[in-house]
XYZ file of C-alpha atoms in Angstrom:
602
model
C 65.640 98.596 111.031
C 65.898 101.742 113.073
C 68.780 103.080 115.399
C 67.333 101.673 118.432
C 66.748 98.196 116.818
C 69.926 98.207 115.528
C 71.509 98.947 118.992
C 69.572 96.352 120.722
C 70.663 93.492 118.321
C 74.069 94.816 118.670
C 74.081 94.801 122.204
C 72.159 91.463 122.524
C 73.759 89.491 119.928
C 74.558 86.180 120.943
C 77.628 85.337 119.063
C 78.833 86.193 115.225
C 81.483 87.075 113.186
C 80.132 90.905 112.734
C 80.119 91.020 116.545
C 83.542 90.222 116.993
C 85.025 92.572 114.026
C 85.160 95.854 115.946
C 86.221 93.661 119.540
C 89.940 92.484 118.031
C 91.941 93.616 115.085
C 90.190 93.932 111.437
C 90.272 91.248 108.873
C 92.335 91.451 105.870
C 90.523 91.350 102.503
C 90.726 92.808 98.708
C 88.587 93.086 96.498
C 88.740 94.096 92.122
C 86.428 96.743 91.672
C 88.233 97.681 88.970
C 85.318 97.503 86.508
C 82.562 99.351 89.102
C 84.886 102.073 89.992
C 87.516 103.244 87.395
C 86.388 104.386 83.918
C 89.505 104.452 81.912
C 88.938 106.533 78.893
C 92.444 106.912 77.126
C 93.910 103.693 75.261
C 97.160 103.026 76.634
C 100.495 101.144 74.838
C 102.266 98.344 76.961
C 104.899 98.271 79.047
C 104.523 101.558 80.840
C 106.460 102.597 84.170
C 104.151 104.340 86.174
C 104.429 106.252 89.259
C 100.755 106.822 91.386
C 99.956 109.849 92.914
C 96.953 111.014 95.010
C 95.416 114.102 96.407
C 92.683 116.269 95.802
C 93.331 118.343 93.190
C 89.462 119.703 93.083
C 88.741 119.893 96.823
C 86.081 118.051 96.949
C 86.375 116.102 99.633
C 88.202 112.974 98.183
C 91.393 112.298 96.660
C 91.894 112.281 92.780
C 94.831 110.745 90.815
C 97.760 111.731 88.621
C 100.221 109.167 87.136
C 103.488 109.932 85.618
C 104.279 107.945 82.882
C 107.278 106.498 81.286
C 109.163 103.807 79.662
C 112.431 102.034 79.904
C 113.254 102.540 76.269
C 112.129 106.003 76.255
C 109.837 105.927 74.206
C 107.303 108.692 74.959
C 104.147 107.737 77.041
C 100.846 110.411 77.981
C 100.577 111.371 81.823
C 97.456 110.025 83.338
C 94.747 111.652 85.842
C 91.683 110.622 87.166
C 88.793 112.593 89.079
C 87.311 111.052 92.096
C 83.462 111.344 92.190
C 82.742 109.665 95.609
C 84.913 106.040 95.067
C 83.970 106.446 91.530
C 87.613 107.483 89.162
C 87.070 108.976 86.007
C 90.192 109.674 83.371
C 90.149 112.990 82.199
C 93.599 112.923 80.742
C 92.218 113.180 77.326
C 90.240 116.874 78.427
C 93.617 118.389 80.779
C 96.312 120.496 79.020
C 98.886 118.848 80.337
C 98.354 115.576 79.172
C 96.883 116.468 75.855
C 99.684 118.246 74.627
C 102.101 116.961 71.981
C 105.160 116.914 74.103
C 104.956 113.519 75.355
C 107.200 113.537 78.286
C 108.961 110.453 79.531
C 107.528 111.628 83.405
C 109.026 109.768 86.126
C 107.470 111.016 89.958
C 104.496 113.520 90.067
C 103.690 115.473 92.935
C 100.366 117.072 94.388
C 101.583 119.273 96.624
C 100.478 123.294 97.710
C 103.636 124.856 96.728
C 102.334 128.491 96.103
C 100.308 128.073 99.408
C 97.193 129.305 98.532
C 95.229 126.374 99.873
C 94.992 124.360 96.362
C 96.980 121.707 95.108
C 99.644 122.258 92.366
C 101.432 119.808 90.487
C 105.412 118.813 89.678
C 105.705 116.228 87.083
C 109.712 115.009 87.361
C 110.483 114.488 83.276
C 113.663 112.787 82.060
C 116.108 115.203 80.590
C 116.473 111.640 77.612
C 113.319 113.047 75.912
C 115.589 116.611 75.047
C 114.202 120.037 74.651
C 111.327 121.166 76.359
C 109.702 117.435 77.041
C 112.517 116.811 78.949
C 112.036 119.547 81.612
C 110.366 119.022 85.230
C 107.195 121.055 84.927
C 105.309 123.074 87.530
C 101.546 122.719 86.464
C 99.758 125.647 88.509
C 96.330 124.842 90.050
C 93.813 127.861 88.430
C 90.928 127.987 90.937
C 88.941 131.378 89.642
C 85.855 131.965 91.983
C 87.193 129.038 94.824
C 86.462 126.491 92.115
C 89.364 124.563 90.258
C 89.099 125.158 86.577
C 92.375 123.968 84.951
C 96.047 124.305 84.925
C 98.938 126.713 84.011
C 102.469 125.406 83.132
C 104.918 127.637 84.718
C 107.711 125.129 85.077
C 110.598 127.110 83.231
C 109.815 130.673 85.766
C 109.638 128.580 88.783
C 112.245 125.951 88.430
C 114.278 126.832 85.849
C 114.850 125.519 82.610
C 116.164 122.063 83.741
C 116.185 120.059 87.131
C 119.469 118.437 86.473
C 120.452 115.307 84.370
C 118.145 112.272 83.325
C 115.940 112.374 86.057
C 114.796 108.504 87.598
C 113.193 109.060 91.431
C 112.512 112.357 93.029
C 110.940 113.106 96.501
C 108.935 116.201 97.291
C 109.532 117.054 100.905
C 110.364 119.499 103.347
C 114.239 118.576 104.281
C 114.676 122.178 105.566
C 111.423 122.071 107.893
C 110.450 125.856 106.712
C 106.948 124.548 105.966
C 106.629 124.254 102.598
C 107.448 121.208 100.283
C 110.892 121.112 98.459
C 111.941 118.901 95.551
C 114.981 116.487 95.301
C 115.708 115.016 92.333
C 117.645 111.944 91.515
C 119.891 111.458 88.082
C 121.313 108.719 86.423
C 124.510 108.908 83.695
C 123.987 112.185 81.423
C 124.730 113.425 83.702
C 124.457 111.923 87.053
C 124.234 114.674 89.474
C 121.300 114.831 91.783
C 119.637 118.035 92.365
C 117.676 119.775 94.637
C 115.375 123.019 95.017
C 114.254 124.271 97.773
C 110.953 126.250 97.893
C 111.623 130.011 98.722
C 110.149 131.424 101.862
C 109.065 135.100 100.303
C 107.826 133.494 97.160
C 106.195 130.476 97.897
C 105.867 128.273 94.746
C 109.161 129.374 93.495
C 112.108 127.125 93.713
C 116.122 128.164 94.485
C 118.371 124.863 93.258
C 120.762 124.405 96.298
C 122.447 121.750 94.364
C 126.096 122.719 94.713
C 126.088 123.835 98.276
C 123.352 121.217 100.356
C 123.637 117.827 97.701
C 126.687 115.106 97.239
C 128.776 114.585 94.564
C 127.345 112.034 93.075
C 128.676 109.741 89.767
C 126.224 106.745 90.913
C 122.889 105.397 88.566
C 120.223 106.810 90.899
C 116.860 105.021 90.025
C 114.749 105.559 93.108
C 115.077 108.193 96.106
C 112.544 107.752 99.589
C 112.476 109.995 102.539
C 112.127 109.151 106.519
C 113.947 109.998 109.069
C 116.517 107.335 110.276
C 118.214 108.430 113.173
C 115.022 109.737 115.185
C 115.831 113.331 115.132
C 112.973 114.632 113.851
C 114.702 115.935 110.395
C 114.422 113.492 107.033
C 116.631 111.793 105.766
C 117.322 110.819 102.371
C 116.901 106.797 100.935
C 119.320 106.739 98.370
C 118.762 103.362 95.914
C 121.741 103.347 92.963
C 121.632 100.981 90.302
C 125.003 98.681 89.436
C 126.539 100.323 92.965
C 125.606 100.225 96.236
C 122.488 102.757 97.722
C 123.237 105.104 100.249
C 121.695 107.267 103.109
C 122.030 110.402 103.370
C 121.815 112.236 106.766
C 119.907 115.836 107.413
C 122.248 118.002 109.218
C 122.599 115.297 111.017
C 124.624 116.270 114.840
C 124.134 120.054 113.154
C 127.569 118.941 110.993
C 126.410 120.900 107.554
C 124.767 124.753 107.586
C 121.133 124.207 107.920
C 118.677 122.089 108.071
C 118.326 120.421 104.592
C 122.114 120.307 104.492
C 123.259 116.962 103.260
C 126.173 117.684 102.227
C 128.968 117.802 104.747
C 131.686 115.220 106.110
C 130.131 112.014 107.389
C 127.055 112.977 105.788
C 126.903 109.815 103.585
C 126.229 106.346 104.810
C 126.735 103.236 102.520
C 124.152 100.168 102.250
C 126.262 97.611 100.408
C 123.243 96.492 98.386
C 122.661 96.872 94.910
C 121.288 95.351 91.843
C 120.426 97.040 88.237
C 117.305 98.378 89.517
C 116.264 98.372 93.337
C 114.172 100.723 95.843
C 114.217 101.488 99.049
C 111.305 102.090 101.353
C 111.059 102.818 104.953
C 108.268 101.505 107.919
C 108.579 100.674 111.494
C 108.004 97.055 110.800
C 108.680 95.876 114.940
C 106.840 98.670 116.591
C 110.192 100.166 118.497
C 109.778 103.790 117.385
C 112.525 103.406 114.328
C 112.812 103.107 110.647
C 113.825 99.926 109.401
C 114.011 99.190 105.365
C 112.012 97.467 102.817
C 114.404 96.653 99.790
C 113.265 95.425 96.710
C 115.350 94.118 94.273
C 114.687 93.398 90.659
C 117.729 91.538 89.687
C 119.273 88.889 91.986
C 118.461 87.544 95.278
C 115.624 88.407 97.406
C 113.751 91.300 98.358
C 115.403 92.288 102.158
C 114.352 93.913 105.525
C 116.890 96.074 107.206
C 116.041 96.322 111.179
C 116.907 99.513 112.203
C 118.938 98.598 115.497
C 119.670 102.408 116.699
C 121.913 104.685 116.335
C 125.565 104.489 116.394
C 128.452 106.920 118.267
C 127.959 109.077 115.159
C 124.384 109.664 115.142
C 123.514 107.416 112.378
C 121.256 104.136 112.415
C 122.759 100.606 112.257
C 120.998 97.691 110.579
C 120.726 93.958 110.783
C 119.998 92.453 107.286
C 117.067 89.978 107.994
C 116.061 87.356 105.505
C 112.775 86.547 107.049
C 110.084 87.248 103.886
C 107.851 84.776 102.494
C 108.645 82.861 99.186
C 107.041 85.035 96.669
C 108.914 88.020 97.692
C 112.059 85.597 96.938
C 113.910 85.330 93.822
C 111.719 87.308 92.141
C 111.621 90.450 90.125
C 110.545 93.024 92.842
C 110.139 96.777 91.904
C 108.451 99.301 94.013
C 106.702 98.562 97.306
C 104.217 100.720 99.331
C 104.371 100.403 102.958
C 101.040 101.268 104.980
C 98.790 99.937 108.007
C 96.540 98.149 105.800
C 94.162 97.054 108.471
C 94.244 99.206 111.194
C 96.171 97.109 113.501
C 98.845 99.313 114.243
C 101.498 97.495 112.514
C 102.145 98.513 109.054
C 101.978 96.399 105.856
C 104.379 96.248 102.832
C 102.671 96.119 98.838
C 105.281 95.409 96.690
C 104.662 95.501 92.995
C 105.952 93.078 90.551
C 107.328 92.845 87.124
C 107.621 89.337 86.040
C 106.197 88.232 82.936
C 102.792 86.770 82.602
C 103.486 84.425 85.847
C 103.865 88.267 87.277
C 101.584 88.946 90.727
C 101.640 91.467 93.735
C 102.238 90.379 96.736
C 100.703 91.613 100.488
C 102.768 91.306 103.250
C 100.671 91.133 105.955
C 102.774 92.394 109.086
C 102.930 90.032 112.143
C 105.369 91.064 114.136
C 105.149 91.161 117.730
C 107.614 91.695 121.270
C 109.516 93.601 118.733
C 110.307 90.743 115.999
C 109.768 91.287 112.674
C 107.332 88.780 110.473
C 105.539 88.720 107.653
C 102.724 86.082 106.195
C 101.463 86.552 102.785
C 98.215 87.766 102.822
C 97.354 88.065 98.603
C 93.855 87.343 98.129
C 93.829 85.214 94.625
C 90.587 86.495 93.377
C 91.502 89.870 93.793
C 95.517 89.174 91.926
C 95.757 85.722 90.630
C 98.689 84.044 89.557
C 98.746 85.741 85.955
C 96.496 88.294 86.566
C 98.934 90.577 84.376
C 98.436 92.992 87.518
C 102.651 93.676 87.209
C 103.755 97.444 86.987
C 106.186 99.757 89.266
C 104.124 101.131 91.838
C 100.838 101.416 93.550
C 99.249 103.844 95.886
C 97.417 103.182 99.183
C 94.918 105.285 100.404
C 91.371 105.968 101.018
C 89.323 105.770 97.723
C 85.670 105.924 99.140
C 85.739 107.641 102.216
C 85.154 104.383 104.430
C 88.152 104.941 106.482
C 90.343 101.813 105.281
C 93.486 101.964 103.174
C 92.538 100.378 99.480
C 95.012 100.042 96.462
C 95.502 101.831 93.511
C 97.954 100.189 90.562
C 99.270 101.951 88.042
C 99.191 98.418 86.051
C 102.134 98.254 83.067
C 99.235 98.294 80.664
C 95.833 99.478 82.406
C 95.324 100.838 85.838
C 93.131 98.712 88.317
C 91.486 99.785 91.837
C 91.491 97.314 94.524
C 88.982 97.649 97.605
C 89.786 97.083 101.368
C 87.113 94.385 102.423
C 86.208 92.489 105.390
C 87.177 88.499 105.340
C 84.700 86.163 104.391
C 82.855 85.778 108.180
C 81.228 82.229 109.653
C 80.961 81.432 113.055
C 82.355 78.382 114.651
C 79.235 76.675 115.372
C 78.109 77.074 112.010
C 80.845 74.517 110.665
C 79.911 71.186 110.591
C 82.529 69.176 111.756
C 84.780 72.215 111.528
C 85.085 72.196 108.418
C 86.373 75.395 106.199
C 84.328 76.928 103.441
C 86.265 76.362 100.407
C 89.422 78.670 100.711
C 92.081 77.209 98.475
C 92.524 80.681 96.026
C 89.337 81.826 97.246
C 88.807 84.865 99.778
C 90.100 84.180 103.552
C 88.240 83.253 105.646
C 87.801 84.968 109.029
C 86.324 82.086 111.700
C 84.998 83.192 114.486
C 85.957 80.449 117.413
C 84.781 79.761 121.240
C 87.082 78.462 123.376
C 87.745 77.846 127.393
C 91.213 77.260 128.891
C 92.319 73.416 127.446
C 89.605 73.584 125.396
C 91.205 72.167 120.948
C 89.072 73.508 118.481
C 90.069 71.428 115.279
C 88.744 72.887 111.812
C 89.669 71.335 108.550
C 90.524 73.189 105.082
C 89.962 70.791 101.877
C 91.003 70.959 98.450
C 94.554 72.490 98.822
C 96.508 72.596 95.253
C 99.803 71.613 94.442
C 102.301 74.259 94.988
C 99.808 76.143 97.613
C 100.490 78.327 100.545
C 98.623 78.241 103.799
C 98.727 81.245 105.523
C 96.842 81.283 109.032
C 96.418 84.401 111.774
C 94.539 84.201 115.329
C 93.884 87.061 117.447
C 91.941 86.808 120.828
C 92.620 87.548 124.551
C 93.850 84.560 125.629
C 97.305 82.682 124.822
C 97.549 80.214 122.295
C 98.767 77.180 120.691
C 98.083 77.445 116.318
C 98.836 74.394 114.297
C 99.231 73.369 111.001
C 98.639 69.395 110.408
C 98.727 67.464 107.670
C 95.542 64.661 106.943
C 97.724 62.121 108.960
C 97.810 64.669 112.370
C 101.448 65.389 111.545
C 101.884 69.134 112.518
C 103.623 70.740 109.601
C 104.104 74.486 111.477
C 103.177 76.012 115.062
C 103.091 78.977 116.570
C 103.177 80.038 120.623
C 104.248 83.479 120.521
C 103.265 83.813 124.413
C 101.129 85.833 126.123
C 97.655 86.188 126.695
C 96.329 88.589 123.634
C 99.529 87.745 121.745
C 99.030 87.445 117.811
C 99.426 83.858 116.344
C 100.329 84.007 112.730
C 101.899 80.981 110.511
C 102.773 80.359 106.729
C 103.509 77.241 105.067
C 104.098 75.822 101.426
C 102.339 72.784 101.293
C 101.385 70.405 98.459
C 97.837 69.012 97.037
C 95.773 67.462 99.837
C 93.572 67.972 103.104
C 95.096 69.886 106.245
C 93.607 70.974 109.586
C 94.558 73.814 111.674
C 94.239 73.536 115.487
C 93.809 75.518 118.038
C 94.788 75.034 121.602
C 93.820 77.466 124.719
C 96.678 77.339 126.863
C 95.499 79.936 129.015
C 91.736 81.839 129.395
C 92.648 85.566 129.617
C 89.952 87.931 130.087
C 86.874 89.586 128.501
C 87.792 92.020 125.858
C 84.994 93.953 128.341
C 87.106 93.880 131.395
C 89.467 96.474 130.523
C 91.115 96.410 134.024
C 91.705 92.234 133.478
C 90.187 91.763 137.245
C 87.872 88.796 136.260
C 84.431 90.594 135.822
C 83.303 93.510 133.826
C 81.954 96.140 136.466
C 82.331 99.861 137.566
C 85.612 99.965 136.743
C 85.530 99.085 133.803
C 83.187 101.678 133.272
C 85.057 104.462 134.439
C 88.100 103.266 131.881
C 85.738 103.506 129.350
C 83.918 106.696 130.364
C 87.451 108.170 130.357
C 88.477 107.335 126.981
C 85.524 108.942 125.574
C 85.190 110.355 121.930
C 87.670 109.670 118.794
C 90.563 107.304 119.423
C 93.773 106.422 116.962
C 93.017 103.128 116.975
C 89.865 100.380 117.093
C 91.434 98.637 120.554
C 89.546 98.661 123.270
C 87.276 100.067 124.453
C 86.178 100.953 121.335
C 84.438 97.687 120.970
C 82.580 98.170 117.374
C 85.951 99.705 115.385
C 84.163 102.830 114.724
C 86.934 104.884 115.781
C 84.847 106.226 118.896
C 84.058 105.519 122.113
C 80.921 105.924 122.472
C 77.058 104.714 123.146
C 77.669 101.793 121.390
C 80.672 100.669 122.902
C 78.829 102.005 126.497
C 75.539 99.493 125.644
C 78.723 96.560 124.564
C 79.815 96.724 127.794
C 77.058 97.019 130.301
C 75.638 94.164 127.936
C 78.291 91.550 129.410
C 78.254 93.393 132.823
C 79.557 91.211 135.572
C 80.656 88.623 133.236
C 84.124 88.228 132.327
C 82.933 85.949 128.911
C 84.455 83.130 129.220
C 84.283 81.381 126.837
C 86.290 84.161 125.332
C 85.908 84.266 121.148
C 88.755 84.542 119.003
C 89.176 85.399 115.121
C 90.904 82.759 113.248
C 91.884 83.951 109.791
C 92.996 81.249 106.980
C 94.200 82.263 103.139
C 95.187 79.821 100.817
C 96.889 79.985 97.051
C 98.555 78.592 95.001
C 102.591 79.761 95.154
């Protein structure tokens, strides 16, 4: 088919699922492409802590890999790295001198980052002072690039950095806390000794570090086994995530209220903030889960209770934020050994997501957290496609990366797996249209892929669909997004409505999660009121010339697929123009909606 055929059948489609996709907020969908798209070429032992980094190391064009690699007994474990050729990851650990060597370094962060400046990617791999000697020194792999083409890597750790980075090093962030423009490198410790260190990069010699430990860091006697970076208290320096095993974490402010010497300074009084949460092993990551311009907390937890939100509230009389400890996450986040979660907009909704990684035995699983908050309340539904991580999939590990592998402009996941690494791909839901159901009911989606409906519906018009073959100890997790406000239920076979949700609002998010047992259930949805076309972008009952010039106006690249970028392709343009002259003088009522229904077992 040709451009202009595909515009016309674009323009003149009558209904669909594909039609609909760039017209309200993407679909949520993974995919293992594990076997397609990474070639792992170095056996690895069990039981490895991993930490996944990306960036492109060859500049290319796409990003490439490095994992740091460690283990909780210490024994010694190979860095990993991988070479993207256009989605496509190949391991050439075995063929790169640093992880070839014979020093096997228990490596816990690694860090693509331009420290020297010269427009090329260089590396820090954080090692754990445990190993002793050389292996246990942070090392500075320089990026050689002869003739604008990368061509290997020089170790230059010891000249750089210095002979050591401190005690046994556990989580490290590579910033810039003193907002000079180049990245810096905090270190945290744990006992032998505990002390965490940082280096700032130096301004005359870029790529060459200065340890500001004893002036800019706290005394510290606490287990540090993670560190995260964001700034708190909105103003505009970062702050430091502090997560201590056995005691509780901390925050640490930036020159916060210009109380210490510089910026980078986080050492002064009042600098410190306690969480009073801890565990053996926990981590800290921050997201602005409610959409209020703040940083609340993810906390994850792997011994005790459940993993934790902290809503940032504001600030208090000293500058410093104040939380509210929700417990608000879906079972499988609960009770549960938690380690490291990733927090990112995983489909482009403007909300962002939480991946948090799992270590628990064979039963072990990731989970997505699909974020659903809205009129600044935090929720969360989990959105864990089975056939991408089953229950037992052995997917468990620390941590996992999100970013683009392909160059499709979605986020997908890398995992840095405890025994092999695995590459999941951001996918659209499995699309039908409404009228295409017979007698509503659901393709089979009981741990299958969701399933993204596309519905028509009037004001007080029920559209009734029905989901079959639901296991014992399931979840039912169910999201609706149109322009009109709605009524989504949950009912059992007997019409007994199990869950609801009426958020309010016309274009207000439905969303819903339920455990439910073997059986049949339907899920209903009620118009309550018709809102307007997605088309009529001034909401005055008919598409026409204004609606035009709103859409003239926005012209060119926008941050995000909302109206009126009607086909989600990140630009308004003669697509979206033909979209809406196609429904001109009609505000479409019907209006469509996207119903979206997962369903697992627990």
């Amino acid at each position: 088919m040709n451009r202009a055929s595909l515009i016309m059948a674009v323009v003149f489609s009558t209904g669909g699922a594909a039609a609909l996709a760039g017209q309200l907020p993407g679909t949520l969908n993974y995919q293992n492409v594990t076997g397609a798209r990474i070639n792992q070429t170095v056996p690895e032992a069990g039981t490895n802590e991993k930490e996944v980094e990306f960036g492109d190391f060859d500049n290319d064009g796409d990003l490439d890999v490095v994992i740091a690699v460690a283990h909780a007994d210490f024994g010694q474990r190979k860095n990993k790295m991988y070479r993207n050729d256009d989605g496509v990851f190949t391991e050439i650990s075995a063929t790169v001198p640093l992880f070839t060597t014979g020093m096997g370094d228990v490596a816990r962060n690694a860090f693509l980052r331009d420290y020297d400046l010269d427009g090329w990617l260089d590396l820090i791999i954080v090692c754990d002072n445990n190993t002793g000697g050389d292996p246990g020194r942070t090392k500075y792999w320089r990026n050689v690039h002869a003739g604008g083409v990368h061509t290997g890597w020089v170790e230059e750790g010891n000249a750089r950095l210095g002979p050591s980075t401190g005690g046994a090093a556990c989580g490290a962030v590579s910033i810039n806390p003193d907002m000079d423009g180049d990245f810096d490198l905090y270190v945290g410790n744990y006992p032998g000794p505990s002390q965490d260190t940082m280096y700032f990069n130096r301004n005359d010699l870029p790529g060459y570090f200065t340890d500001m430990t004893g002036g800019m860091v706290p005394f510290d006697v606490h287990y540090t086994v993670d560190v995260s970076s964001a700034d708190l208290n909105g103003d505009g320096k970062l702050d430091l995530l502090i997560s201590n095993g056995l005691d509780p974490s901390f925050i640490y402010y930036n020159n916060n209220q210009n109380g210490g010497t510089s910026d980078g300074d986080y050492n002064y009084p009042n600098s410190v903030q306690l969480l009073a949460y801890a565990s053996f092993e926990n981590a800290m990551e921050a997201g602005d889960f409610d959409g209020d311009g703040d940083q609340d907390i993810y906390w994850t937890n792997l011994v005790g209770g459940a993993d934790r939100i902290l809503r940032n509230n504001g600030n208090d009389g000293a500058n410093k934020a104040t939380f509210t400890d929700l417990n608000i996450l879906p079972p499988s986040t609960v009770s549960v050994v938690s380690r490291k979660a990733t927090v990112a907009d995983l489909n482009n909704d403007g909300r962002v997501d939480v991946f948090v990684m799992k270590e628990q035995g064979g039963s072990s699983r990731p989970t997505i957290l699909r974020n659903t908050s809205v009129n600044n309340i935090i929720s969360f539904v989990d959105w864990t496609p089975a056939p991408a991580f089953p229950s037992g999939s052995g997917h468990k590990g620390w941590h996992a990366a999100a970013f683009d592998t392909n160059g499709d402009g979605d986020l997908d996941i890398f995992l840095g797996g405890w025994t092999n690494d695995h590459l999941f791909e951001n996918v659209p839901a499995n699309e039908v249209d409404e009228d295409d159901l017979a007698g509503g009911a659901l393709p089979g989606v009981y741990n299958s892929d969701p399933v993204a409906v596309l519905g028509h519906a009037s004001e007080a018009d029920v559209d009734l669909y029905t989901a079959s073959g639901i296991g014992s100890n399931a979840l039912i997790s169910l999201v609706l997004n149109g322009p009109d406000d709605y009524l989504l239920g949950l009912l059992n076979s007997d019409g007994k409505v199990l869950a609801s949700s009426n958020r309010g609002g016309l274009g207000i998010e439905e969303a819903l999660q339920q455990s439910v047992t073997a059986g049949l259930y339907r899920v209903q949805v009620t118009v309550i009121q018709g809102g307007s076309s997605i088309y009529d972008l001034n909401n005055d009952g008919t598409v026409g010339i204004l609606d035009l010039l709103a859409l003239l106006a926005a012209w060119g690249p926008v941050p995000t697929p909302d109206p009126p970028d009607f086909d989600g392709d990140g630009i308004v343009g003669i697509l979206d123009l033909l979209l809406l002259l196609a429904h001109w003088g009609d505000a479409g009522d019907p209006n469509d909606y996207i119903l979206e229904v997962l369903s697992r077992s627990g």
